[in-house]
Amino acid sequence: MSTEAPKGPNIRELESLRIARAAQPKKPSRLVPAAITIVILAVVGAAGYVVYQKTLGRPPEVQTAIVSVKQAGQAGTVLTGSGYVITKHKYIVIGTKILGQIVAEPIEEGQRVKVGDLLARIDDRDYQAQLKQAYADRDLAAADLVLKRARADRMRTLYAQGVESKDSLDDAENQLSVAEANLKKSDGEIEFAKFNVSQTVITSPINGVVLQKYRELGDTINYGGEIQAGGGATDIAQLADLTDMRCEVDINESDIAKVKMGTPATVIPDAYPDDPFPAQVVKIYPEADRQKGTVKVEVRILQPDLKIIKPEMSAKVTFQSIMTNAATAPMVLVPKKAIVTDGSANSVWVVRGDTIHLAPITVGREYQDGVEVKNGLSGGEMVIVVPAATLKEGQEVTAVAS
């Protein structure tokens, strides 16, 4: 019996049993990511450099201003203040000294009046009657005086003849003196009655404007009556004299030395900021206000426009100082905040190009728009305003106009 060797597996069968592996992806080159990284780092570095140049690497910023120059004879501002428009005599309250009913009052607030214009008329019938009575009393007194004078003359003759006694003569002369006194009294009563009649017609004593009426047509003026609109018992109206318009302003005690009589000024009404008016100091009050620490000053408006300027309007007053034409050199002004003070020495930081340099100066009078520099600056220089204490000579800075 023959034996056959066992047949091995078929090659095709073995191939069918083999597990097929997925194709392995091809590994990318490492050069591309490296290039991208380099580009990103370059961009970030450039941006960082730009940011550094604009921040940490940039010279510090400083606020600067230009040194100004005022020519000889040009006005310089000393100080400014706020106040109110007034008149020379403040406000005039017109009234009467008698009582009665108002029968005419042809005025209104804001109306312009002239000297002698009628403001009000009071019923004068009772005062006219009193005047007539006074005239009649004087006539009686005059007649009585004639009688008493004749009697006294007779008594003197009779006494000289020894017919009448000394007592009779003294009595006659005494009656004559009483009659003369009664006549003078009657004349006084007539004057008083005339005055009362004159008070029934109230006229304007000034050229001005009616600010306020305290009474109306038909009102009765009496001492027990109600006071109208802030006026007194016999007040009729309040007037303002517009021939001398002024502005009243309170100045701090520390600044009053800068203002003198005749100091030029400019008045700018708050309601009309584009319409300044030239003015001049005409009054400095002799007493200061202890509580406010101020001194009252009045400036007269030289050319007021009455269509614009009105009493009690608020306004800003700028006081000025005029340099004389004798001054040969212009006045150099530097901002006060730019001055660095070290003991008695003063200096400023001047910006030249991109660097700063400390320049010693000699200062003069202080004005509203700067401090006078007598030596050290010629005008036009760029100086640092409110300089930091850490600044150094020759340091680079970035100038920024203030």
Short mmCIF file of C-alpha atoms in Angstrom, two decimals:
data_model
loop_
_atom_site.label_atom_id
_atom_site.label_comp_id
_atom_site.label_asym_id
_atom_site.label_seq_id
_atom_site.Cartn_x
_atom_site.Cartn_y
_atom_site.Cartn_z
CA MET A 1 0.00 0.00 0.00
CA SER A 2 1.48 3.07 -1.05
CA THR A 3 1.36 6.13 1.04
CA GLU A 4 1.13 9.64 -0.43
CA ALA A 5 2.60 12.51 1.17
CA PRO A 6 -0.05 15.01 2.26
CA LYS A 7 -0.52 17.80 -0.07
CA GLY A 8 0.42 21.21 1.23
CA PRO A 9 -1.81 24.21 1.01
CA ASN A 10 -2.24 25.77 -2.31
CA ILE A 11 -0.21 28.89 -2.89
CA ARG A 12 -3.21 30.78 -4.11
CA GLU A 13 -5.06 29.85 -0.97
CA LEU A 14 -2.24 31.20 1.13
CA GLU A 15 -2.19 34.40 -0.81
CA SER A 16 -5.89 34.82 -0.22
CA LEU A 17 -5.37 34.52 3.50
CA ARG A 18 -2.74 37.31 3.62
CA ILE A 19 -3.90 40.56 5.25
CA ALA A 20 -3.37 43.53 3.01
CA ARG A 21 -1.75 46.47 4.77
CA ALA A 22 -2.79 50.04 4.05
CA ALA A 23 -0.34 52.06 2.14
CA GLN A 24 1.80 54.21 4.48
CA PRO A 25 1.54 57.98 3.74
CA LYS A 26 4.59 59.66 2.56
CA LYS A 27 6.25 61.70 5.31
CA PRO A 28 6.23 65.45 4.53
CA SER A 29 9.41 67.38 4.36
CA ARG A 30 10.45 69.28 7.53
CA LEU A 31 11.64 72.31 5.55
CA VAL A 32 8.14 73.80 5.00
CA PRO A 33 7.11 74.16 8.72
CA ALA A 34 10.48 75.59 9.51
CA ALA A 35 10.09 78.24 6.83
CA ILE A 36 6.60 79.17 8.05
CA THR A 37 7.85 79.47 11.62
CA ILE A 38 10.67 81.70 10.50
CA VAL A 39 8.26 83.97 8.62
CA ILE A 40 5.89 84.20 11.62
CA LEU A 41 8.75 85.00 13.96
CA ALA A 42 10.00 87.66 11.58
CA VAL A 43 6.55 89.30 11.40
CA VAL A 44 6.12 89.18 15.18
CA GLY A 45 9.59 90.56 15.66
CA ALA A 46 8.98 93.42 13.25
CA ALA A 47 5.65 94.26 14.90
CA GLY A 48 7.27 94.08 18.32
CA TYR A 49 10.01 96.41 17.17
CA VAL A 50 7.46 98.88 15.86
CA VAL A 51 5.51 98.72 19.15
CA TYR A 52 8.75 99.14 21.07
CA GLN A 53 9.67 102.16 19.01
CA LYS A 54 6.29 103.69 19.71
CA THR A 55 6.20 102.84 23.42
CA LEU A 56 9.18 101.79 25.48
CA GLY A 57 11.74 102.68 22.92
CA ARG A 58 10.28 106.12 22.12
CA PRO A 59 11.62 109.22 23.90
CA PRO A 60 9.19 110.48 26.57
CA GLU A 61 6.49 112.90 25.48
CA VAL A 62 6.56 116.44 26.90
CA GLN A 63 3.94 119.17 26.66
CA THR A 64 5.40 122.25 25.01
CA ALA A 65 4.51 125.88 24.33
CA ILE A 66 6.06 128.65 22.26
CA VAL A 67 7.53 131.68 24.02
CA SER A 68 5.49 134.72 22.89
CA VAL A 69 6.58 138.30 22.30
CA LYS A 70 4.58 141.50 22.82
CA GLN A 71 5.82 144.62 21.08
CA ALA A 72 6.38 147.92 22.88
CA GLY A 73 3.14 149.72 23.60
CA GLN A 74 1.06 146.54 23.20
CA ALA A 75 -1.43 145.78 25.96
CA GLY A 76 -0.79 142.79 28.17
CA THR A 77 -3.49 141.05 30.18
CA VAL A 78 -2.95 141.40 33.93
CA LEU A 79 -5.95 139.45 35.25
CA THR A 80 -9.61 138.72 34.59
CA GLY A 81 -12.73 138.66 36.71
CA SER A 82 -16.48 138.27 36.45
CA GLY A 83 -19.02 140.89 37.45
CA TYR A 84 -22.23 142.69 36.56
CA VAL A 85 -23.13 145.75 34.53
CA ILE A 86 -24.29 148.69 36.64
CA THR A 87 -24.65 152.46 36.30
CA LYS A 88 -22.65 155.23 37.95
CA HIS A 89 -25.37 156.08 40.47
CA LYS A 90 -26.49 152.46 40.75
CA TYR A 91 -30.29 152.75 40.56
CA ILE A 92 -32.43 155.78 41.42
CA VAL A 93 -35.76 155.19 43.16
CA ILE A 94 -38.23 157.98 42.41
CA GLY A 95 -41.13 158.54 44.77
CA THR A 96 -43.31 161.16 46.38
CA LYS A 97 -43.63 162.58 49.88
CA ILE A 98 -47.40 162.80 49.86
CA LEU A 99 -50.33 160.40 49.87
CA GLY A 100 -53.09 160.02 47.35
CA GLN A 101 -54.39 158.12 44.35
CA ILE A 102 -52.39 157.79 41.14
CA VAL A 103 -54.44 159.24 38.29
CA ALA A 104 -51.74 159.04 35.57
CA GLU A 105 -48.66 156.87 35.05
CA PRO A 106 -47.55 156.92 31.39
CA ILE A 107 -44.44 154.72 31.80
CA GLU A 108 -43.50 151.07 31.30
CA GLU A 109 -40.44 149.00 32.15
CA GLY A 110 -37.69 149.52 29.62
CA GLN A 111 -39.02 152.91 28.52
CA ARG A 112 -36.43 155.64 27.93
CA VAL A 113 -37.15 158.88 29.78
CA LYS A 114 -35.58 162.34 29.76
CA VAL A 115 -35.24 164.99 32.44
CA GLY A 116 -38.71 166.41 33.16
CA ASP A 117 -40.70 163.55 31.61
CA LEU A 118 -43.85 162.66 33.55
CA LEU A 119 -43.61 159.46 35.56
CA ALA A 120 -46.85 159.71 37.53
CA ARG A 121 -49.50 162.17 38.67
CA ILE A 122 -51.40 162.01 41.96
CA ASP A 123 -54.90 163.40 42.51
CA ASP A 124 -54.20 166.95 43.75
CA ARG A 125 -57.69 168.29 44.49
CA ASP A 126 -57.31 168.17 48.27
CA TYR A 127 -53.83 169.69 48.09
CA GLN A 128 -55.09 172.50 45.85
CA ALA A 129 -57.81 173.16 48.42
CA GLN A 130 -55.19 173.31 51.18
CA LEU A 131 -53.21 175.81 49.09
CA LYS A 132 -56.27 178.04 48.67
CA GLN A 133 -56.92 177.88 52.39
CA ALA A 134 -53.33 178.88 53.06
CA TYR A 135 -53.71 181.92 50.82
CA ALA A 136 -56.90 182.88 52.67
CA ASP A 137 -55.20 182.51 56.05
CA ARG A 138 -52.42 184.77 54.88
CA ASP A 139 -54.95 187.40 53.78
CA LEU A 140 -56.50 187.29 57.25
CA ALA A 141 -53.11 187.57 58.85
CA ALA A 142 -52.20 190.50 56.63
CA ALA A 143 -55.42 192.32 57.49
CA ASP A 144 -54.92 191.67 61.18
CA LEU A 145 -51.36 192.98 60.91
CA VAL A 146 -52.63 196.27 59.44
CA LEU A 147 -55.05 196.65 62.30
CA LYS A 148 -52.51 195.84 64.97
CA ARG A 149 -49.92 198.17 63.45
CA ALA A 150 -52.38 201.10 63.43
CA ARG A 151 -53.37 200.45 67.06
CA ALA A 152 -49.75 200.30 68.13
CA ASP A 153 -49.05 203.62 66.38
CA ARG A 154 -51.96 205.29 68.22
CA MET A 155 -50.83 203.91 71.54
CA ARG A 156 -47.33 205.31 71.04
CA THR A 157 -48.82 208.77 70.34
CA LEU A 158 -51.14 208.61 73.32
CA TYR A 159 -48.39 207.36 75.59
CA ALA A 160 -46.18 210.26 74.50
CA GLN A 161 -49.00 212.62 75.36
CA GLY A 162 -49.38 210.96 78.75
CA VAL A 163 -52.91 209.75 77.97
CA GLU A 164 -52.17 205.98 77.90
CA SER A 165 -50.12 203.97 80.34
CA LYS A 166 -46.95 202.07 79.61
CA ASP A 167 -48.81 198.77 80.07
CA SER A 168 -51.31 199.68 77.34
CA LEU A 169 -48.49 200.54 74.98
CA ASP A 170 -46.68 197.27 75.72
CA ASP A 171 -49.87 195.30 75.08
CA ALA A 172 -50.41 197.00 71.71
CA GLU A 173 -46.84 196.38 70.58
CA ASN A 174 -47.08 192.75 71.69
CA GLN A 175 -50.23 192.26 69.62
CA LEU A 176 -48.40 193.81 66.66
CA SER A 177 -45.54 191.32 67.05
CA VAL A 178 -48.05 188.43 67.18
CA ALA A 179 -49.73 189.70 64.01
CA GLU A 180 -46.37 189.92 62.23
CA ALA A 181 -45.55 186.34 63.31
CA ASN A 182 -48.94 185.09 62.10
CA LEU A 183 -48.27 186.61 58.70
CA LYS A 184 -44.91 184.85 58.47
CA LYS A 185 -46.59 181.62 59.56
CA SER A 186 -49.17 182.03 56.83
CA ASP A 187 -46.44 182.53 54.26
CA GLY A 188 -44.83 179.29 55.45
CA GLU A 189 -48.11 177.42 55.18
CA ILE A 190 -48.47 178.64 51.63
CA GLU A 191 -44.99 177.36 50.76
CA PHE A 192 -45.80 174.01 52.33
CA ALA A 193 -49.06 173.76 50.42
CA LYS A 194 -47.29 174.63 47.20
CA PHE A 195 -44.74 171.89 47.88
CA ASN A 196 -47.49 169.33 48.42
CA VAL A 197 -49.09 170.35 45.15
CA SER A 198 -45.73 170.00 43.37
CA GLN A 199 -45.33 166.48 44.77
CA THR A 200 -48.47 165.39 42.96
CA VAL A 201 -46.53 165.56 39.69
CA ILE A 202 -43.57 163.14 39.66
CA THR A 203 -41.06 163.73 36.85
CA SER A 204 -37.74 162.15 35.92
CA PRO A 205 -34.66 163.91 37.29
CA ILE A 206 -32.32 162.12 34.87
CA ASN A 207 -32.00 160.81 31.35
CA GLY A 208 -32.33 157.08 31.75
CA VAL A 209 -34.49 154.01 31.50
CA VAL A 210 -37.33 152.69 33.64
CA LEU A 211 -36.13 149.52 35.33
CA GLN A 212 -39.17 148.81 37.45
CA LYS A 213 -42.63 150.21 38.26
CA TYR A 214 -43.75 149.96 41.87
CA ARG A 215 -47.25 151.35 41.30
CA GLU A 216 -50.02 151.10 38.76
CA LEU A 217 -52.71 153.50 37.60
CA GLY A 218 -55.42 153.77 40.28
CA ASP A 219 -53.21 152.65 43.20
CA THR A 220 -53.56 154.65 46.39
CA ILE A 221 -50.36 155.65 48.13
CA ASN A 222 -50.63 155.55 51.91
CA TYR A 223 -48.23 154.74 54.68
CA GLY A 224 -50.26 151.78 55.81
CA GLY A 225 -50.48 150.31 52.31
CA GLU A 226 -48.71 147.24 51.02
CA ILE A 227 -45.19 147.78 49.67
CA GLN A 228 -45.25 146.95 45.97
CA ALA A 229 -42.55 144.87 44.19
CA GLY A 230 -39.82 145.71 46.65
CA GLY A 231 -40.42 149.47 46.67
CA GLY A 232 -41.14 151.72 49.63
CA ALA A 233 -44.55 152.93 50.70
CA THR A 234 -44.35 156.08 48.54
CA ASP A 235 -42.02 154.83 45.75
CA ILE A 236 -43.21 155.14 42.15
CA ALA A 237 -40.48 153.73 39.90
CA GLN A 238 -36.82 152.74 39.70
CA LEU A 239 -34.63 154.42 37.06
CA ALA A 240 -31.10 153.87 35.79
CA ASP A 241 -28.81 156.54 34.40
CA LEU A 242 -27.42 155.11 31.16
CA THR A 243 -25.04 158.00 30.47
CA ASP A 244 -22.35 156.32 32.56
CA MET A 245 -22.40 152.53 32.21
CA ARG A 246 -20.04 150.54 34.39
CA CYS A 247 -19.15 147.00 35.34
CA GLU A 248 -18.66 145.99 38.96
CA VAL A 249 -16.27 143.11 39.68
CA ASP A 250 -14.76 141.53 42.80
CA ILE A 251 -10.96 141.12 42.72
CA ASN A 252 -9.05 138.82 45.05
CA GLU A 253 -7.01 140.64 47.67
CA SER A 254 -3.85 138.96 46.39
CA ASP A 255 -4.40 140.47 42.91
CA ILE A 256 -5.62 143.95 43.81
CA ALA A 257 -2.08 145.37 43.55
CA LYS A 258 -2.24 144.68 39.80
CA VAL A 259 -5.15 147.11 39.39
CA LYS A 260 -4.79 150.88 39.65
CA MET A 261 -6.96 153.88 38.84
CA GLY A 262 -6.97 154.39 35.09
CA THR A 263 -5.96 150.81 34.31
CA PRO A 264 -7.38 149.91 30.87
CA ALA A 265 -9.80 147.02 30.71
CA THR A 266 -12.16 145.19 28.39
CA VAL A 267 -15.75 144.28 29.24
CA ILE A 268 -17.18 141.23 27.46
CA PRO A 269 -20.90 140.56 28.14
CA ASP A 270 -21.64 136.87 28.65
CA ALA A 271 -24.62 137.20 26.32
CA TYR A 272 -22.47 138.75 23.56
CA PRO A 273 -18.99 137.17 23.78
CA ASP A 274 -18.06 138.53 20.34
CA ASP A 275 -18.75 142.16 21.31
CA PRO A 276 -16.03 143.42 23.67
CA PHE A 277 -16.17 147.00 24.96
CA PRO A 278 -13.16 149.10 26.00
CA ALA A 279 -13.26 150.26 29.61
CA GLN A 280 -11.18 151.93 32.30
CA VAL A 281 -10.90 151.55 36.08
CA VAL A 282 -12.68 154.50 37.74
CA LYS A 283 -13.28 153.29 41.29
CA ILE A 284 -11.49 150.99 43.73
CA TYR A 285 -13.54 150.59 46.90
CA PRO A 286 -11.66 151.52 50.10
CA GLU A 287 -12.89 148.51 52.06
CA ALA A 288 -12.35 144.80 51.42
CA ASP A 289 -14.90 142.07 51.98
CA ARG A 290 -13.50 140.07 54.88
CA GLN A 291 -15.60 136.98 54.28
CA LYS A 292 -14.95 136.73 50.54
CA GLY A 293 -11.41 138.12 50.63
CA THR A 294 -12.12 140.44 47.72
CA VAL A 295 -12.04 144.14 46.87
CA LYS A 296 -14.75 145.67 44.70
CA VAL A 297 -13.63 147.49 41.55
CA GLU A 298 -15.66 149.48 39.02
CA VAL A 299 -14.70 150.02 35.39
CA ARG A 300 -16.44 152.55 33.17
CA ILE A 301 -17.49 151.35 29.72
CA LEU A 302 -16.13 153.98 27.37
CA GLN A 303 -18.38 153.39 24.36
CA PRO A 304 -21.41 151.37 25.49
CA ASP A 305 -23.91 150.10 22.96
CA LEU A 306 -27.20 150.53 24.81
CA LYS A 307 -28.84 148.01 22.48
CA ILE A 308 -26.52 145.36 23.94
CA ILE A 309 -25.42 146.58 27.36
CA LYS A 310 -28.16 146.38 29.98
CA PRO A 311 -28.01 146.86 33.76
CA GLU A 312 -27.46 143.68 35.78
CA MET A 313 -26.06 141.73 32.81
CA SER A 314 -23.20 139.43 33.72
CA ALA A 315 -19.87 140.14 32.04
CA LYS A 316 -16.19 139.23 32.13
CA VAL A 317 -13.68 142.01 32.75
CA THR A 318 -10.10 141.72 31.49
CA PHE A 319 -7.65 144.14 33.06
CA GLN A 320 -4.65 145.16 30.98
CA SER A 321 -1.31 146.88 31.43
CA ILE A 322 -0.01 149.20 28.72
CA MET A 323 3.73 149.30 28.07
CA THR A 324 5.05 152.77 27.38
CA ASN A 325 6.43 153.61 23.97
CA ALA A 326 9.71 154.43 25.68
CA ALA A 327 10.37 150.72 25.98
CA THR A 328 12.91 149.83 23.29
CA ALA A 329 12.83 146.04 23.60
CA PRO A 330 9.75 143.85 23.16
CA MET A 331 8.37 141.99 26.14
CA VAL A 332 8.97 138.23 26.17
CA LEU A 333 6.31 136.13 27.89
CA VAL A 334 6.73 132.53 28.99
CA PRO A 335 4.00 130.33 30.52
CA LYS A 336 4.21 130.37 34.31
CA LYS A 337 4.02 126.56 34.49
CA ALA A 338 7.15 126.29 32.36
CA ILE A 339 9.38 128.01 34.93
CA VAL A 340 11.57 125.79 37.10
CA THR A 341 12.45 127.48 40.39
CA ASP A 342 15.47 126.44 42.44
CA GLY A 343 15.83 128.77 45.37
CA SER A 344 16.10 132.26 43.89
CA ALA A 345 17.14 130.98 40.44
CA ASN A 346 14.66 130.45 37.61
CA SER A 347 15.07 128.46 34.41
CA VAL A 348 13.13 126.73 31.66
CA TRP A 349 13.67 123.57 29.60
CA VAL A 350 14.12 124.55 25.95
CA VAL A 351 13.52 121.95 23.22
CA ARG A 352 16.04 122.15 20.38
CA GLY A 353 15.47 119.50 17.76
CA ASP A 354 14.83 116.30 19.70
CA THR A 355 16.84 117.21 22.80
CA ILE A 356 16.25 119.50 25.76
CA HIS A 357 18.50 122.05 27.42
CA LEU A 358 18.06 123.95 30.68
CA ALA A 359 18.19 127.73 30.12
CA PRO A 360 18.48 130.13 33.09
CA ILE A 361 16.17 133.16 32.89
CA THR A 362 15.47 136.40 34.75
CA VAL A 363 11.75 136.95 35.31
CA GLY A 364 9.83 140.20 35.66
CA ARG A 365 6.18 141.00 36.20
CA GLU A 366 3.51 138.32 36.03
CA TYR A 367 0.61 138.75 33.61
CA GLN A 368 -2.52 136.77 32.92
CA ASP A 369 -1.05 135.24 29.76
CA GLY A 370 2.47 134.62 31.05
CA VAL A 371 5.47 135.83 33.02
CA GLU A 372 7.79 138.49 31.64
CA VAL A 373 11.32 137.24 30.85
CA LYS A 374 13.91 140.00 31.04
CA ASN A 375 16.93 137.85 30.18
CA GLY A 376 17.52 134.33 28.86
CA LEU A 377 14.91 134.10 26.08
CA SER A 378 14.29 136.13 22.95
CA GLY A 379 10.91 134.73 21.91
CA GLY A 380 9.88 131.90 19.61
CA GLU A 381 11.61 129.18 21.65
CA MET A 382 9.82 125.93 22.40
CA VAL A 383 9.71 125.28 26.15
CA ILE A 384 8.37 122.42 28.22
CA VAL A 385 5.21 123.15 30.21
CA VAL A 386 5.07 121.50 33.66
CA PRO A 387 8.45 119.75 33.27
CA ALA A 388 9.08 116.52 35.17
CA ALA A 389 11.77 116.51 37.85
CA THR A 390 13.49 113.55 36.13
CA LEU A 391 14.43 115.46 32.98
CA LYS A 392 18.15 115.61 32.18
CA GLU A 393 20.32 117.90 30.09
CA GLY A 394 20.52 116.69 26.48
CA GLN A 395 17.78 114.10 26.92
CA GLU A 396 15.80 113.14 23.83
CA VAL A 397 12.09 113.90 24.05
CA THR A 398 8.99 113.84 21.89
CA ALA A 399 7.43 117.32 21.80
CA VAL A 400 3.66 117.59 21.97
CA ALA A 401 1.99 121.00 21.64
CA SER A 402 -0.16 121.86 24.64
#
